[in-house]
Amino acid sequence: MSVFKFAFAAMMLCAALNLSAQEYKFGHLNSGNLLASMPEAKAADEQLAALQKRLVSKGDTMVAEFRKAYDSYLKESSEGILNPKQAKDREDGLHKMQENLQTYEQQIQQEILKKRQELLGPMLKKVDEAVDAVGKEGKYHMIFDESGGAMLYTLPSQDVTELVKKKLGL
């Protein structure tokens, strides 16, 4: 029985030594910098800037109309031109204009976010595929993204950005 225990202990010791002898390979990259270096990113940024400019221009027009209506209301109200019913109607109109401005601001944010996702989606897919390929070919155990800020400490790792760029043809 003691020979069995000795053999079992020896086998466990060999297994433990084998596991500790494995070398883990880690890599890292900054996906934000990587995306910015892609040619598609410049075109996407230009499209987003043009969309934002167009949408903000329309919003500026709405704000100018609101200010004009508000200034007119203040002037007529201070001069006593408006009766209480007219003043109430004008105030209601101003509140409605203000609500429309807030709604439009939210619509702008949603539309820009949607367009950003539409433009970046294919680029993110390409990056994911390239990172997967580099990870498999380089036999990495893990590749970290530095741009997320979630990594507090790690063992030294290899920057795989150039390998991923090569996969992307950059």
PDB file of C-alpha atoms in Angstrom:
ATOM      1  CA  MET A   1       0.000   0.000   0.000  1.00  0.00           C
ATOM      2  CA  SER A   2       2.829   2.431   0.776  1.00  0.00           C
ATOM      3  CA  VAL A   3       4.326   1.818  -2.711  1.00  0.00           C
ATOM      4  CA  PHE A   4       0.976   2.884  -4.183  1.00  0.00           C
ATOM      5  CA  LYS A   5       0.973   6.066  -2.062  1.00  0.00           C
ATOM      6  CA  PHE A   6       4.577   6.797  -3.054  1.00  0.00           C
ATOM      7  CA  ALA A   7       3.804   6.312  -6.773  1.00  0.00           C
ATOM      8  CA  PHE A   8       0.700   8.492  -6.487  1.00  0.00           C
ATOM      9  CA  ALA A   9       2.675  11.239  -4.705  1.00  0.00           C
ATOM     10  CA  ALA A  10       5.435  11.050  -7.306  1.00  0.00           C
ATOM     11  CA  MET A  11       2.870  11.311 -10.109  1.00  0.00           C
ATOM     12  CA  MET A  12       1.228  14.364  -8.464  1.00  0.00           C
ATOM     13  CA  LEU A  13       4.620  16.012  -7.991  1.00  0.00           C
ATOM     14  CA  CYS A  14       5.469  15.495 -11.670  1.00  0.00           C
ATOM     15  CA  ALA A  15       2.114  16.911 -12.723  1.00  0.00           C
ATOM     16  CA  ALA A  16       2.597  19.962 -10.494  1.00  0.00           C
ATOM     17  CA  LEU A  17       6.087  20.572 -11.832  1.00  0.00           C
ATOM     18  CA  ASN A  18       4.811  20.236 -15.389  1.00  0.00           C
ATOM     19  CA  LEU A  19       2.066  22.829 -14.768  1.00  0.00           C
ATOM     20  CA  SER A  20       4.437  25.286 -13.133  1.00  0.00           C
ATOM     21  CA  ALA A  21       6.967  24.827 -15.932  1.00  0.00           C
ATOM     22  CA  GLN A  22       4.477  26.057 -18.535  1.00  0.00           C
ATOM     23  CA  GLU A  23       5.248  29.552 -19.645  1.00  0.00           C
ATOM     24  CA  TYR A  24       2.294  31.828 -20.104  1.00  0.00           C
ATOM     25  CA  LYS A  25       2.518  34.342 -22.890  1.00  0.00           C
ATOM     26  CA  PHE A  26       0.722  37.674 -22.527  1.00  0.00           C
ATOM     27  CA  GLY A  27       0.306  40.515 -24.988  1.00  0.00           C
ATOM     28  CA  HIS A  28      -1.220  43.954 -24.932  1.00  0.00           C
ATOM     29  CA  LEU A  29      -2.383  46.663 -27.296  1.00  0.00           C
ATOM     30  CA  ASN A  30      -4.262  49.927 -27.228  1.00  0.00           C
ATOM     31  CA  SER A  31      -7.378  49.465 -29.343  1.00  0.00           C
ATOM     32  CA  GLY A  32      -8.100  53.209 -29.429  1.00  0.00           C
ATOM     33  CA  ASN A  33      -4.725  53.967 -30.981  1.00  0.00           C
ATOM     34  CA  LEU A  34      -5.055  50.983 -33.278  1.00  0.00           C
ATOM     35  CA  LEU A  35      -8.458  52.107 -34.552  1.00  0.00           C
ATOM     36  CA  ALA A  36      -7.153  55.653 -35.052  1.00  0.00           C
ATOM     37  CA  SER A  37      -4.350  54.299 -37.262  1.00  0.00           C
ATOM     38  CA  MET A  38      -6.791  52.573 -39.618  1.00  0.00           C
ATOM     39  CA  PRO A  39      -7.519  54.443 -42.880  1.00  0.00           C
ATOM     40  CA  GLU A  40     -11.254  53.807 -42.422  1.00  0.00           C
ATOM     41  CA  ALA A  41     -11.147  55.745 -39.130  1.00  0.00           C
ATOM     42  CA  LYS A  42     -10.311  59.038 -40.829  1.00  0.00           C
ATOM     43  CA  ALA A  43     -13.206  58.645 -43.254  1.00  0.00           C
ATOM     44  CA  ALA A  44     -15.524  57.687 -40.386  1.00  0.00           C
ATOM     45  CA  ASP A  45     -14.430  60.721 -38.360  1.00  0.00           C
ATOM     46  CA  GLU A  46     -15.073  62.991 -41.346  1.00  0.00           C
ATOM     47  CA  GLN A  47     -18.551  61.523 -41.869  1.00  0.00           C
ATOM     48  CA  LEU A  48     -19.373  61.914 -38.185  1.00  0.00           C
ATOM     49  CA  ALA A  49     -18.117  65.510 -38.150  1.00  0.00           C
ATOM     50  CA  ALA A  50     -20.209  66.372 -41.219  1.00  0.00           C
ATOM     51  CA  LEU A  51     -23.311  64.775 -39.689  1.00  0.00           C
ATOM     52  CA  GLN A  52     -22.770  66.575 -36.398  1.00  0.00           C
ATOM     53  CA  LYS A  53     -22.249  69.909 -38.173  1.00  0.00           C
ATOM     54  CA  ARG A  54     -25.475  69.487 -40.163  1.00  0.00           C
ATOM     55  CA  LEU A  55     -27.512  68.481 -37.110  1.00  0.00           C
ATOM     56  CA  VAL A  56     -26.079  71.219 -34.891  1.00  0.00           C
ATOM     57  CA  SER A  57     -26.738  73.813 -37.592  1.00  0.00           C
ATOM     58  CA  LYS A  58     -30.415  72.878 -37.592  1.00  0.00           C
ATOM     59  CA  GLY A  59     -30.400  73.086 -33.787  1.00  0.00           C
ATOM     60  CA  ASP A  60     -28.811  76.532 -33.917  1.00  0.00           C
ATOM     61  CA  THR A  61     -31.649  77.670 -36.198  1.00  0.00           C
ATOM     62  CA  MET A  62     -34.184  76.314 -33.718  1.00  0.00           C
ATOM     63  CA  VAL A  63     -32.444  78.146 -30.856  1.00  0.00           C
ATOM     64  CA  ALA A  64     -32.426  81.409 -32.833  1.00  0.00           C
ATOM     65  CA  GLU A  65     -36.173  81.054 -33.476  1.00  0.00           C
ATOM     66  CA  PHE A  66     -36.769  80.402 -29.781  1.00  0.00           C
ATOM     67  CA  ARG A  67     -34.733  83.464 -28.741  1.00  0.00           C
ATOM     68  CA  LYS A  68     -36.581  85.647 -31.238  1.00  0.00           C
ATOM     69  CA  ALA A  69     -39.956  84.438 -29.935  1.00  0.00           C
ATOM     70  CA  TYR A  70     -38.814  84.825 -26.322  1.00  0.00           C
ATOM     71  CA  ASP A  71     -37.467  88.348 -26.869  1.00  0.00           C
ATOM     72  CA  SER A  72     -40.699  89.296 -28.633  1.00  0.00           C
ATOM     73  CA  TYR A  73     -42.732  87.915 -25.739  1.00  0.00           C
ATOM     74  CA  LEU A  74     -40.632  89.817 -23.183  1.00  0.00           C
ATOM     75  CA  LYS A  75     -40.962  93.069 -25.121  1.00  0.00           C
ATOM     76  CA  GLU A  76     -44.726  92.771 -25.649  1.00  0.00           C
ATOM     77  CA  SER A  77     -45.253  91.617 -22.074  1.00  0.00           C
ATOM     78  CA  SER A  78     -43.275  94.505 -20.591  1.00  0.00           C
ATOM     79  CA  GLU A  79     -45.106  96.998 -22.809  1.00  0.00           C
ATOM     80  CA  GLY A  80     -48.453  95.601 -21.639  1.00  0.00           C
ATOM     81  CA  ILE A  81     -49.536  94.703 -25.183  1.00  0.00           C
ATOM     82  CA  LEU A  82     -50.568  91.148 -24.252  1.00  0.00           C
ATOM     83  CA  ASN A  83     -53.715  90.355 -22.322  1.00  0.00           C
ATOM     84  CA  PRO A  84     -53.514  87.453 -19.819  1.00  0.00           C
ATOM     85  CA  LYS A  85     -54.890  84.910 -22.349  1.00  0.00           C
ATOM     86  CA  GLN A  86     -52.395  85.989 -25.019  1.00  0.00           C
ATOM     87  CA  ALA A  87     -49.532  85.901 -22.506  1.00  0.00           C
ATOM     88  CA  LYS A  88     -50.507  82.394 -21.394  1.00  0.00           C
ATOM     89  CA  ASP A  89     -50.711  81.213 -25.021  1.00  0.00           C
ATOM     90  CA  ARG A  90     -47.293  82.694 -25.795  1.00  0.00           C
ATOM     91  CA  GLU A  91     -45.776  81.099 -22.664  1.00  0.00           C
ATOM     92  CA  ASP A  92     -47.243  77.739 -23.663  1.00  0.00           C
ATOM     93  CA  GLY A  93     -45.763  78.176 -27.138  1.00  0.00           C
ATOM     94  CA  LEU A  94     -42.368  79.001 -25.663  1.00  0.00           C
ATOM     95  CA  HIS A  95     -42.512  75.948 -23.391  1.00  0.00           C
ATOM     96  CA  LYS A  96     -43.377  73.798 -26.400  1.00  0.00           C
ATOM     97  CA  MET A  97     -40.430  75.255 -28.348  1.00  0.00           C
ATOM     98  CA  GLN A  98     -38.139  74.571 -25.392  1.00  0.00           C
ATOM     99  CA  GLU A  99     -39.337  70.951 -25.175  1.00  0.00           C
ATOM    100  CA  ASN A 100     -38.765  70.556 -28.913  1.00  0.00           C
ATOM    101  CA  LEU A 101     -35.191  71.824 -28.480  1.00  0.00           C
ATOM    102  CA  GLN A 102     -34.512  69.314 -25.710  1.00  0.00           C
ATOM    103  CA  THR A 103     -36.025  66.491 -27.749  1.00  0.00           C
ATOM    104  CA  TYR A 104     -33.956  67.488 -30.761  1.00  0.00           C
ATOM    105  CA  GLU A 105     -30.776  67.527 -28.662  1.00  0.00           C
ATOM    106  CA  GLN A 106     -31.491  63.946 -27.563  1.00  0.00           C
ATOM    107  CA  GLN A 107     -32.217  62.953 -31.167  1.00  0.00           C
ATOM    108  CA  ILE A 108     -28.875  64.429 -32.255  1.00  0.00           C
ATOM    109  CA  GLN A 109     -27.019  62.387 -29.641  1.00  0.00           C
ATOM    110  CA  GLN A 110     -28.850  59.195 -30.609  1.00  0.00           C
ATOM    111  CA  GLU A 111     -28.333  59.731 -34.340  1.00  0.00           C
ATOM    112  CA  ILE A 112     -24.600  60.414 -33.928  1.00  0.00           C
ATOM    113  CA  LEU A 113     -24.209  57.363 -31.677  1.00  0.00           C
ATOM    114  CA  LYS A 114     -26.072  55.194 -34.184  1.00  0.00           C
ATOM    115  CA  LYS A 115     -23.935  56.454 -37.074  1.00  0.00           C
ATOM    116  CA  ARG A 116     -20.762  55.953 -35.028  1.00  0.00           C
ATOM    117  CA  GLN A 117     -21.716  52.344 -34.305  1.00  0.00           C
ATOM    118  CA  GLU A 118     -22.581  51.815 -37.972  1.00  0.00           C
ATOM    119  CA  LEU A 119     -19.203  53.159 -39.101  1.00  0.00           C
ATOM    120  CA  LEU A 120     -17.046  51.562 -36.390  1.00  0.00           C
ATOM    121  CA  GLY A 121     -18.756  48.154 -36.386  1.00  0.00           C
ATOM    122  CA  PRO A 122     -16.935  46.770 -39.441  1.00  0.00           C
ATOM    123  CA  MET A 123     -13.603  48.178 -38.213  1.00  0.00           C
ATOM    124  CA  LEU A 124     -14.062  46.617 -34.767  1.00  0.00           C
ATOM    125  CA  LYS A 125     -14.880  43.282 -36.382  1.00  0.00           C
ATOM    126  CA  LYS A 126     -11.679  43.445 -38.456  1.00  0.00           C
ATOM    127  CA  VAL A 127      -9.637  44.288 -35.360  1.00  0.00           C
ATOM    128  CA  ASP A 128     -11.218  41.439 -33.379  1.00  0.00           C
ATOM    129  CA  GLU A 129     -10.457  38.985 -36.166  1.00  0.00           C
ATOM    130  CA  ALA A 130      -6.848  40.218 -36.429  1.00  0.00           C
ATOM    131  CA  VAL A 131      -6.344  40.010 -32.646  1.00  0.00           C
ATOM    132  CA  ASP A 132      -7.760  36.475 -32.648  1.00  0.00           C
ATOM    133  CA  ALA A 133      -5.416  35.497 -35.465  1.00  0.00           C
ATOM    134  CA  VAL A 134      -2.365  37.021 -33.727  1.00  0.00           C
ATOM    135  CA  GLY A 135      -3.361  35.352 -30.465  1.00  0.00           C
ATOM    136  CA  LYS A 136      -3.657  31.931 -32.071  1.00  0.00           C
ATOM    137  CA  GLU A 137      -0.556  32.229 -34.248  1.00  0.00           C
ATOM    138  CA  GLY A 138       1.569  33.648 -31.416  1.00  0.00           C
ATOM    139  CA  LYS A 139       0.159  31.162 -28.891  1.00  0.00           C
ATOM    140  CA  TYR A 140      -0.773  33.949 -26.465  1.00  0.00           C
ATOM    141  CA  HIS A 141      -2.706  33.000 -23.381  1.00  0.00           C
ATOM    142  CA  MET A 142      -4.164  36.487 -23.066  1.00  0.00           C
ATOM    143  CA  ILE A 143      -4.009  39.788 -24.891  1.00  0.00           C
ATOM    144  CA  PHE A 144      -5.038  42.851 -22.905  1.00  0.00           C
ATOM    145  CA  ASP A 145      -6.491  46.107 -24.164  1.00  0.00           C
ATOM    146  CA  GLU A 146      -4.754  49.001 -22.404  1.00  0.00           C
ATOM    147  CA  SER A 147      -7.312  51.567 -23.537  1.00  0.00           C
ATOM    148  CA  GLY A 148     -10.045  50.154 -21.301  1.00  0.00           C
ATOM    149  CA  GLY A 149      -8.241  51.102 -18.118  1.00  0.00           C
ATOM    150  CA  ALA A 150      -9.350  47.886 -16.385  1.00  0.00           C
ATOM    151  CA  MET A 151      -5.847  46.506 -16.026  1.00  0.00           C
ATOM    152  CA  LEU A 152      -4.374  47.441 -12.677  1.00  0.00           C
ATOM    153  CA  TYR A 153      -1.395  45.132 -12.717  1.00  0.00           C
ATOM    154  CA  THR A 154      -0.069  42.466 -14.999  1.00  0.00           C
ATOM    155  CA  LEU A 155       3.134  40.630 -15.580  1.00  0.00           C
ATOM    156  CA  PRO A 156       5.251  42.079 -18.357  1.00  0.00           C
ATOM    157  CA  SER A 157       3.664  41.451 -21.704  1.00  0.00           C
ATOM    158  CA  GLN A 158       4.515  41.891 -25.333  1.00  0.00           C
ATOM    159  CA  ASP A 159       2.926  44.750 -27.262  1.00  0.00           C
ATOM    160  CA  VAL A 160       1.162  43.024 -30.148  1.00  0.00           C
ATOM    161  CA  THR A 161      -0.081  46.206 -31.828  1.00  0.00           C
ATOM    162  CA  GLU A 162       2.381  45.898 -34.707  1.00  0.00           C
ATOM    163  CA  LEU A 163       1.427  42.250 -35.270  1.00  0.00           C
ATOM    164  CA  VAL A 164      -2.270  43.185 -35.384  1.00  0.00           C
ATOM    165  CA  LYS A 165      -1.519  46.122 -37.709  1.00  0.00           C
ATOM    166  CA  LYS A 166       0.325  43.720 -39.987  1.00  0.00           C
ATOM    167  CA  LYS A 167      -2.729  41.422 -40.019  1.00  0.00           C
ATOM    168  CA  LEU A 168      -4.872  44.436 -40.932  1.00  0.00           C
ATOM    169  CA  GLY A 169      -2.461  45.458 -43.677  1.00  0.00           C
ATOM    170  CA  LEU A 170      -1.595  48.777 -42.028  1.00  0.00           C
TER     171      LEU A 170
END
